[in-house]
Structure formats: structure tokens, C-alpha cells
mmCIF file of C-alpha atoms in Angstrom:
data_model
loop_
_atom_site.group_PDB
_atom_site.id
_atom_site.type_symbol
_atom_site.label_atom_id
_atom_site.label_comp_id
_atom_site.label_asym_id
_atom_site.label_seq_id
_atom_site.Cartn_x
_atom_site.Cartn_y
_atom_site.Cartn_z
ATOM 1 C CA UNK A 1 23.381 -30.251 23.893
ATOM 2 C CA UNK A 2 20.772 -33.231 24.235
ATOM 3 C CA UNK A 3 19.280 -33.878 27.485
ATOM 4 C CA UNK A 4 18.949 -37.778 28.087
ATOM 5 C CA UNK A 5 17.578 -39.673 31.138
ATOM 6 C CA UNK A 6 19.513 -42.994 31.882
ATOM 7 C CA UNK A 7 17.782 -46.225 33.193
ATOM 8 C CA UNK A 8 18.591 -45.360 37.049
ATOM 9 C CA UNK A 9 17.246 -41.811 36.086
ATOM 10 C CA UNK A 10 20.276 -39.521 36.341
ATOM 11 C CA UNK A 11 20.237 -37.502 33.325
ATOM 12 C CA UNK A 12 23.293 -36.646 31.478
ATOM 13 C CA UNK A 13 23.977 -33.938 28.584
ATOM 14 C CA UNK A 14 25.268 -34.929 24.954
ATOM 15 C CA UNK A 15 26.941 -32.966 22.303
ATOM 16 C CA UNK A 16 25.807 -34.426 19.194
ATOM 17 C CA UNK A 17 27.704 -33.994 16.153
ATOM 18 C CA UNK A 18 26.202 -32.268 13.352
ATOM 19 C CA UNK A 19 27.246 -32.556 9.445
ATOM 20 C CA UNK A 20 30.302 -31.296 8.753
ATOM 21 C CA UNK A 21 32.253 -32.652 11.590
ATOM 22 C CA UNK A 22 30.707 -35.953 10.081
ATOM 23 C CA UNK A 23 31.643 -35.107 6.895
ATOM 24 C CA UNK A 24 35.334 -34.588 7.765
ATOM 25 C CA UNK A 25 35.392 -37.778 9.456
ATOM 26 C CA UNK A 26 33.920 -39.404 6.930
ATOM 27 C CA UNK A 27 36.280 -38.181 4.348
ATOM 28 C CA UNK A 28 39.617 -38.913 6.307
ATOM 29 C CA UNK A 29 37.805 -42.559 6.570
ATOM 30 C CA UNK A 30 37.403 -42.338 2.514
ATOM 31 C CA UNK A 31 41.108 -41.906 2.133
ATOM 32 C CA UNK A 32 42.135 -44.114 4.474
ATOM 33 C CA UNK A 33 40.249 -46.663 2.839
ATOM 34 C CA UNK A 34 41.792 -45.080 -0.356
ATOM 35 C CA UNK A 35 45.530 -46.052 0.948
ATOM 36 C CA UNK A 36 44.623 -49.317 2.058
ATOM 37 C CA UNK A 37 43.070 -50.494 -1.653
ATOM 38 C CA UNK A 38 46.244 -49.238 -3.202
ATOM 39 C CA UNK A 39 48.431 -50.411 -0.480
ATOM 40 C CA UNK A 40 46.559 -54.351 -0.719
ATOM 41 C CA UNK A 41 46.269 -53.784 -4.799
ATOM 42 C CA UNK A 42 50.255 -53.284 -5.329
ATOM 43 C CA UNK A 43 50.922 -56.235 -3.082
ATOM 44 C CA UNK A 44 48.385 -58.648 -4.975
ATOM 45 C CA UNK A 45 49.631 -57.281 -8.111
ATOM 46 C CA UNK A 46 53.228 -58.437 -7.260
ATOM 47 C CA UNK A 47 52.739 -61.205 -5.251
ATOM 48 C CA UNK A 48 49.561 -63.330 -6.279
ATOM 49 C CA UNK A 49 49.557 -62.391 -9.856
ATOM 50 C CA UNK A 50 51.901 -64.960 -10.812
ATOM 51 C CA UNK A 51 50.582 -67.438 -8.723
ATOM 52 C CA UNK A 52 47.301 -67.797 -8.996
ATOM 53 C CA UNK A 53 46.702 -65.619 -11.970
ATOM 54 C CA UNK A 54 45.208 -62.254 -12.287
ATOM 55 C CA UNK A 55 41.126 -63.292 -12.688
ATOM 56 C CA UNK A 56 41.119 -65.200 -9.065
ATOM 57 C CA UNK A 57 43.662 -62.001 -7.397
ATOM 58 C CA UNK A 58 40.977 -60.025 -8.933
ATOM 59 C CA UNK A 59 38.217 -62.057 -7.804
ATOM 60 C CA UNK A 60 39.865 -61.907 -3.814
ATOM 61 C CA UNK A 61 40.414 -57.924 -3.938
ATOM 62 C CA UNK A 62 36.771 -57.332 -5.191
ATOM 63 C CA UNK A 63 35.982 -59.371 -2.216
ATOM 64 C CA UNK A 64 38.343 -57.582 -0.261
ATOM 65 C CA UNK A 65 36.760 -54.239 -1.266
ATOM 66 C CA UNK A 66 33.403 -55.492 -0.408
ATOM 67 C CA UNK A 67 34.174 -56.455 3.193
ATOM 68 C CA UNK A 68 35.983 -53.061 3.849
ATOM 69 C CA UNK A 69 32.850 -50.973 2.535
ATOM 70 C CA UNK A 70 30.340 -53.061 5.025
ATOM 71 C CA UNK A 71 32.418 -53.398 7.570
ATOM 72 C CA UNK A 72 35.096 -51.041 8.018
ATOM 73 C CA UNK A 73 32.813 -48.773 10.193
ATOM 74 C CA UNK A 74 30.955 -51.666 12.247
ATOM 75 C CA UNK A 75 34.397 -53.278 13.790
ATOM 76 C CA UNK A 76 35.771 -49.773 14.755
ATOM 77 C CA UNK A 77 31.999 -48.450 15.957
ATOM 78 C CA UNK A 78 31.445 -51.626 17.885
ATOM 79 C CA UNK A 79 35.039 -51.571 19.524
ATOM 80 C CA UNK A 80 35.559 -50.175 22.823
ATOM 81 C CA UNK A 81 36.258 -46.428 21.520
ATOM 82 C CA UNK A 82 32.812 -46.411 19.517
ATOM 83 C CA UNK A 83 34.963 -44.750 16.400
ATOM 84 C CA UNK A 84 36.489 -45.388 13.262
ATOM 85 C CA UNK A 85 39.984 -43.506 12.767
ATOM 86 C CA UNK A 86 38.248 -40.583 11.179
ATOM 87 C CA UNK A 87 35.869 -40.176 13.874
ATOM 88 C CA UNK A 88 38.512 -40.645 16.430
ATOM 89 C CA UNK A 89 40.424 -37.695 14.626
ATOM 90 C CA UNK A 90 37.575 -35.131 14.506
ATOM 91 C CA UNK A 91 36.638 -36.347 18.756
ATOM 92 C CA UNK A 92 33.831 -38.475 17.469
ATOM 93 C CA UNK A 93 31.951 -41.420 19.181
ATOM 94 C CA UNK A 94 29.117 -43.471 18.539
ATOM 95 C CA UNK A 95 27.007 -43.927 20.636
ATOM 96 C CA UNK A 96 23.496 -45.415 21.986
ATOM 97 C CA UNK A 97 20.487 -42.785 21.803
ATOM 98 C CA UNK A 98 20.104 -43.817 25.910
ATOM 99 C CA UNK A 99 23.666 -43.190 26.829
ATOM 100 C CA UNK A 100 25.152 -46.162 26.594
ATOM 101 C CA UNK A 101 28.064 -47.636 24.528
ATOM 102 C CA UNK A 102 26.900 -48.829 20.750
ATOM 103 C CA UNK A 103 25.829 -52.586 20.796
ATOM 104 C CA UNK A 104 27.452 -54.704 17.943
ATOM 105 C CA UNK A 105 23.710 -55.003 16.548
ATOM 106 C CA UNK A 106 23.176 -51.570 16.388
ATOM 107 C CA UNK A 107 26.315 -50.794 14.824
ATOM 108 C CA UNK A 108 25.930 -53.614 11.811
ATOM 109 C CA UNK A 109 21.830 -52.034 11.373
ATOM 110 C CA UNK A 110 23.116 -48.060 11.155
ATOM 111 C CA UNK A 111 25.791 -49.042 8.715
ATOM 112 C CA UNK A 112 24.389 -51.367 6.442
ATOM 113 C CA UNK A 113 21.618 -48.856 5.687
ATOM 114 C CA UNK A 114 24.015 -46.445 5.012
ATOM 115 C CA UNK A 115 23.270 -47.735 1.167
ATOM 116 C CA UNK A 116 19.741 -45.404 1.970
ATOM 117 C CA UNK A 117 21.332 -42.795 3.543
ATOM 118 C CA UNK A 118 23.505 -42.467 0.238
ATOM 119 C CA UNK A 119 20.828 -42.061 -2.207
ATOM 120 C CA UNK A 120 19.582 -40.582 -4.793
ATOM 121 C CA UNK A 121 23.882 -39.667 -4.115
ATOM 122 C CA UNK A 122 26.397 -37.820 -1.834
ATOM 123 C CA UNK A 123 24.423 -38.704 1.001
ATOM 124 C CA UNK A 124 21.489 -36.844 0.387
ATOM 125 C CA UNK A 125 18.859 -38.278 2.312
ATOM 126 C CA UNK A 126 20.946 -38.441 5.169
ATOM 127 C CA UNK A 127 22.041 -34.966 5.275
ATOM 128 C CA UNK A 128 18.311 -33.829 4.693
ATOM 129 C CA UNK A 129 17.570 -36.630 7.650
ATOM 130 C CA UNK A 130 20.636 -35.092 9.847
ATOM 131 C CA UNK A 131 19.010 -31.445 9.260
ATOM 132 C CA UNK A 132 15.483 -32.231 10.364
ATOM 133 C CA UNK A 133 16.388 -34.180 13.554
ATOM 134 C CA UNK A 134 17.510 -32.232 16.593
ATOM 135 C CA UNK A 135 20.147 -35.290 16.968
ATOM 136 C CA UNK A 136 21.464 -35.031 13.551
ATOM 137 C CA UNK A 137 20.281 -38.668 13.096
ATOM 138 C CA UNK A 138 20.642 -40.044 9.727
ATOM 139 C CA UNK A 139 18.109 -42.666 9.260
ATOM 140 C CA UNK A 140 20.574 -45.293 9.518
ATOM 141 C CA UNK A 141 20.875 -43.512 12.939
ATOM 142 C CA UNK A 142 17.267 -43.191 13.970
ATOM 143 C CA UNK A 143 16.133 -47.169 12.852
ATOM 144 C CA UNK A 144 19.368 -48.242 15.406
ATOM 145 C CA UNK A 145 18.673 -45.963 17.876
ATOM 146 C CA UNK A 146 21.748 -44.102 17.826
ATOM 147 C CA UNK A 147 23.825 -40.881 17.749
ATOM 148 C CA UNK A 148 27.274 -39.481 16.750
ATOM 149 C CA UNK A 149 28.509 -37.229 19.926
ATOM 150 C CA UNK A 150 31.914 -35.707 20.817
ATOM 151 C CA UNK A 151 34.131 -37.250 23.040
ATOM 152 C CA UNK A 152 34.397 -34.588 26.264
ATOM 153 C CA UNK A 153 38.261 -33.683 27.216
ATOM 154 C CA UNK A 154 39.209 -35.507 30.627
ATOM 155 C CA UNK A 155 39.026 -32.741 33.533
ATOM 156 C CA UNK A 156 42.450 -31.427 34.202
ATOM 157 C CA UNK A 157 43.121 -31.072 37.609
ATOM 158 C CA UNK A 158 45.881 -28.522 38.553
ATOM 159 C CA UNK A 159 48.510 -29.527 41.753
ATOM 160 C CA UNK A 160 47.756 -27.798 44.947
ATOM 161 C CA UNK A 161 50.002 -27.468 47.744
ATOM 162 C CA UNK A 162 49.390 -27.967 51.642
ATOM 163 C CA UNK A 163 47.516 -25.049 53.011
ATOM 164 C CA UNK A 164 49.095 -22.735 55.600
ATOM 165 C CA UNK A 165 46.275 -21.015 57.535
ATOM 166 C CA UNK A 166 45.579 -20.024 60.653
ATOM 167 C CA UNK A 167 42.127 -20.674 62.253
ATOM 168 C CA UNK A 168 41.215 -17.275 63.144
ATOM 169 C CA UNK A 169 38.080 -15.257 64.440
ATOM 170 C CA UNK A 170 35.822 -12.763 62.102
ATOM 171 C CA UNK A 171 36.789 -9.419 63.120
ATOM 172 C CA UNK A 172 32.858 -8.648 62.793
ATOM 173 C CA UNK A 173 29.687 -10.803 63.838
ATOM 174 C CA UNK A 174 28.381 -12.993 60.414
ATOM 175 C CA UNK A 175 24.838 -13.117 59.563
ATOM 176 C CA UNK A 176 23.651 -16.956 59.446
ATOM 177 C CA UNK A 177 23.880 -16.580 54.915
ATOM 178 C CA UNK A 178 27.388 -14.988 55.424
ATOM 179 C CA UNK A 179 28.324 -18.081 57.429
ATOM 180 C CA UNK A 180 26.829 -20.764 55.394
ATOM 181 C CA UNK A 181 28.148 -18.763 52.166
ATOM 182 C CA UNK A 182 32.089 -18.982 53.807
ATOM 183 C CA UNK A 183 31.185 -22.798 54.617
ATOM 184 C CA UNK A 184 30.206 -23.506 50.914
ATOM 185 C CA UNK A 185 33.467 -21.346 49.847
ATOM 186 C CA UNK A 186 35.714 -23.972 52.249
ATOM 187 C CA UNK A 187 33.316 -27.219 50.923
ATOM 188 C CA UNK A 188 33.689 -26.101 47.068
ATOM 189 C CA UNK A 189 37.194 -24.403 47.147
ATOM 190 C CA UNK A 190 39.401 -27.766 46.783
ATOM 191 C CA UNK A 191 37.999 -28.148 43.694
ATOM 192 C CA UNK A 192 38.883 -24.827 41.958
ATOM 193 C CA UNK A 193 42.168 -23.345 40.377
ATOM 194 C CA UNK A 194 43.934 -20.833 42.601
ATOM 195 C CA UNK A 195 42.519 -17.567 40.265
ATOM 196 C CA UNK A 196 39.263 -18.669 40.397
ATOM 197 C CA UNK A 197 39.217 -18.897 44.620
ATOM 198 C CA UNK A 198 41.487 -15.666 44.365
ATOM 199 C CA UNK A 199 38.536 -13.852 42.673
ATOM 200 C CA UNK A 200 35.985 -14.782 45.033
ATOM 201 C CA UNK A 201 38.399 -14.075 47.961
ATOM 202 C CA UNK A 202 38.775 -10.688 46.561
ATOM 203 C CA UNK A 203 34.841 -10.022 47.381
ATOM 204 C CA UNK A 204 35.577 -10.360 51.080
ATOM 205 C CA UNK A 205 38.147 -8.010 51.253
ATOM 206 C CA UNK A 206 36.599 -5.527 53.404
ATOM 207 C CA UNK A 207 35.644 -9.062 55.815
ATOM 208 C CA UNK A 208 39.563 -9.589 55.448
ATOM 209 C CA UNK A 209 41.344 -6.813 55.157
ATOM 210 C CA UNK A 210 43.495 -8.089 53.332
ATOM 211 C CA UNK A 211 43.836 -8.386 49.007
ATOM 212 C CA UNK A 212 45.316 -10.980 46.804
ATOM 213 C CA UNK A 213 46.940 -14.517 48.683
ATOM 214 C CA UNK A 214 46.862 -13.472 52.083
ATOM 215 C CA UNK A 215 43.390 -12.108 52.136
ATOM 216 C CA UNK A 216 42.504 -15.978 50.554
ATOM 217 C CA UNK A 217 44.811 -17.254 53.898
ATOM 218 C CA UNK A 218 42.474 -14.962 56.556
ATOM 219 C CA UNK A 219 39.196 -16.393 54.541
ATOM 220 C CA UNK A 220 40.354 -19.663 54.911
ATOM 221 C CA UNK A 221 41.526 -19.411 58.732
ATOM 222 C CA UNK A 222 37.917 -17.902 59.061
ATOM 223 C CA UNK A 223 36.259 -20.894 57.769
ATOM 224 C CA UNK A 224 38.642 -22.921 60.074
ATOM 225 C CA UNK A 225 36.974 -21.022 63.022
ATOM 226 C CA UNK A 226 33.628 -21.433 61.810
ATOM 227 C CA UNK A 227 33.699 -25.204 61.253
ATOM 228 C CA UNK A 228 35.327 -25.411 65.302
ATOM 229 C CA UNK A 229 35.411 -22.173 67.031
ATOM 230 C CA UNK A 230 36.942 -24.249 69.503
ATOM 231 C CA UNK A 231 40.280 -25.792 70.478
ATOM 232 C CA UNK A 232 39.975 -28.883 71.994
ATOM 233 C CA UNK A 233 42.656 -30.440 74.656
ATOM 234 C CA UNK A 234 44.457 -26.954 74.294
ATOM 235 C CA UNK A 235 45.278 -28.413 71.109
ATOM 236 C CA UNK A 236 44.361 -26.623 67.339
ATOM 237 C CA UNK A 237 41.837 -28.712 65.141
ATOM 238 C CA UNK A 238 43.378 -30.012 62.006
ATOM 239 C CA UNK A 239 42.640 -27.805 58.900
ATOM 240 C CA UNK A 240 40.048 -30.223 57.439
ATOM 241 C CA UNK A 241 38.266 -29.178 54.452
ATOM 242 C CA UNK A 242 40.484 -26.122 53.652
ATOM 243 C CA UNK A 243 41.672 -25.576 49.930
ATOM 244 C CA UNK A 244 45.036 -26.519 49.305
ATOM 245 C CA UNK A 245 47.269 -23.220 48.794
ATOM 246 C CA UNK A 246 50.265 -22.985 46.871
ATOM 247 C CA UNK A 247 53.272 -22.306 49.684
#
């Protein structure tokens, strides 16, 4: 994990990717590549052969070759997922050394000196550059200002149902942390799965009497109390800010 501070200063963690999650997406790129040369070779073999003769088809996949080695990775990097299909596979992204998405300048500078990072062979100097750089930057990397991170999982959120609880009274007088403490549980709770707001539920058993789902129901109606002791108009207050229970 990489600490980095944006430009409106919130700072935000990154996982950088070190070299052998690299080097798997860079092989499944390498035979990817692979398939494509054979797949365009066969079809220029059959089809332009006999047209235009086989030193101009020749001529056109050697050109063909070239633009796929420069370029393959900059039009996937510079795309809106920041990844070529290998990356993609192994949860890659590149990405700007600031936090920000990977310009198209940046991504044409870290590839085409990728020819550097290769020598004296089997990417060498990169891998020794990867290995003395907290970021695992190759140079190609560090002269663009850039970085190869994993792509976080989207939060799952699990399905609540509506809460049944009753506001009710603490059966002993609070201390002002207990209160504040049961006022952070009803704040936070919404935003945890049921076992985890079971578990802390189960430390205020002896407050509740009560173990498992219905002591969670006499923490909650507790809460309820505390945020408006109350009733107003004879009426009871709505149960805002209480964690959704399953029925």
C-alpha cells in the first residue's frame, strides 16, 4: 500500500503491483499477440498472396507486427479501463503516480521505452528497476510518472430489511461514553452486515438482557430512546437512523 495525496489534498491508498503479477499479464499479452500474428498471417497468406504477391503481403505484416509491438499496450493503457487484456485478467490498471487516470502522453512515453526496460534481455533492467522502487516502477514507469495498481473489488452491499424496534428506556442510568458509544452503534450500524452488528450487540447483553436478534432489537429501541426520549403529540418518533433488521 502507497500513500498518495491528491490535488484537493485527500489522500488515498494504492496497491501497486509488483513483478510477477506483471509478469503474468505480460505473458497472457505475449500470447495474445501470438494468436493474432498467426490469426492475420494465415489470412494474408490465403488471401493477398495471390494478389499482390508475397514480397508486398510480407512487407504489410512486418508493418503490421511493428504497430502491434508499439502500440498494442498504449491504445488499451490509454482507454478508459487503463489495461491491456492481460492486465485486465490479472486486476491490473495503469495508472498516474498522483491518482489519476493515465494520460495518452504518458502512456505512449512508458511504453516506447519499454525497448530500455528490455535490455541487456528478459527485462532485466526493469525488473532490477521494479525491485529497488517501493512502487515497482520500471523506468519506463518512473520517466512517465506512473504506476501499475490493482483494480479494488466494488463494495458489496448485502439487502436489509425494515427494522422492527421498539423505542424503549435503559433499564439502568448510561454514563455520557455509554451514550455516545450506543449513538455511534445506531449512526454506523446501517452500514454493517447483520453478524458483524450481532457481535457487537452481544457485548451489551448484560445492558439488554437479552442474546442473539432480540438483544440487537432492545439495543436498537434503546438508541431510539436516546436520540428522543420523548413522544411528541402522543405520537411515537419515526425510527430514524436505526439499522435495517432482517424481519
Amino acid at each position: 500500500m502507497q500513500s498518495v495525496e491528491l490535488a484537493d489534498g485527500v489522500e488515498i491508498q494504492l496497491r501497486v503491483a509488483g513483478p510477477a503479477a506483471r509478469s503474468m499479464a505480460f505473458t497472457i499479452d505475449l500470447l495474445l499477440r501470438v494468436a493474432i500474428y498467426a490469426a492475420v498471417g494465415l489470412s494474408a497468406l490465403f488471401l493477398l498472396v495471390g494478389a499482390i504477391g508475397p514480397e508486398l503481403t510480407g512487407g504489410l505484416f512486418l508493418l503490421f507486427m511493428f504497430l502491434m509491438e508499439w502500440f498494442y499496450n498504449v491504445f488499451f493503457e490509454a482507454g478508459s479501463h487503463g489495461a491491456t487484456p492481460g492486465q485486465r485478467t490479472m486486476k491490473l490498471r495503469v495508472m498516474s503516480a498522483t491518482g489519476g487516470p493515465v494520460t495518452l502522453a504518458q502512456a505512449v512515453l512508458r511504453n516506447f521505452l519499454r525497448v530500455v526496460d528490455f535490455m541487456p534481455g528478459l527485462y532485466l533492467t526493469g525488473i532490477l528497476c521494479m525491485l529497488f522502487t517501493k512502487r515497482f516502477q520500471r523506468l519506463g514507469d518512473l520517466v512517465a510518472n506512473t504506476v501499475v495498481t490493482y483494480v479494488d473489488p466494488p463494495p458489496v452491499r448485502t439487502a436489509h430489511t425494515e427494522l422492527r424496534a421498539e423505542r424503549r428506556a435503559p433499564p439502568q442510568v448510561l454514563t455520557r461514553e455509554e451514550q455516545a458509544a450506543l449513538l455511534q452503534f445506531m449512526e454506523r450500524a446501517p452500514q454493517w452486515a447483520d453478524e458483524r452488528r450481532l457481535e457487537l450487540s452481544s457485548l451489551a447483553e448484560p445492558l439488554t438482557g437479552a442474546p442473539g436478534m432480540e438483544g440487537l432489537r432492545r439495543l436498537c429501541g434503546m438508541g431510539l430512546w436516546l436520540q428522543e426520549p420523548e413522544e411528541k403529540n402522543g405520537k411515537p418518533p419515526p425510527l430514524k437512523g436505526a439499522p435495517p433488521l432482517p424481519a
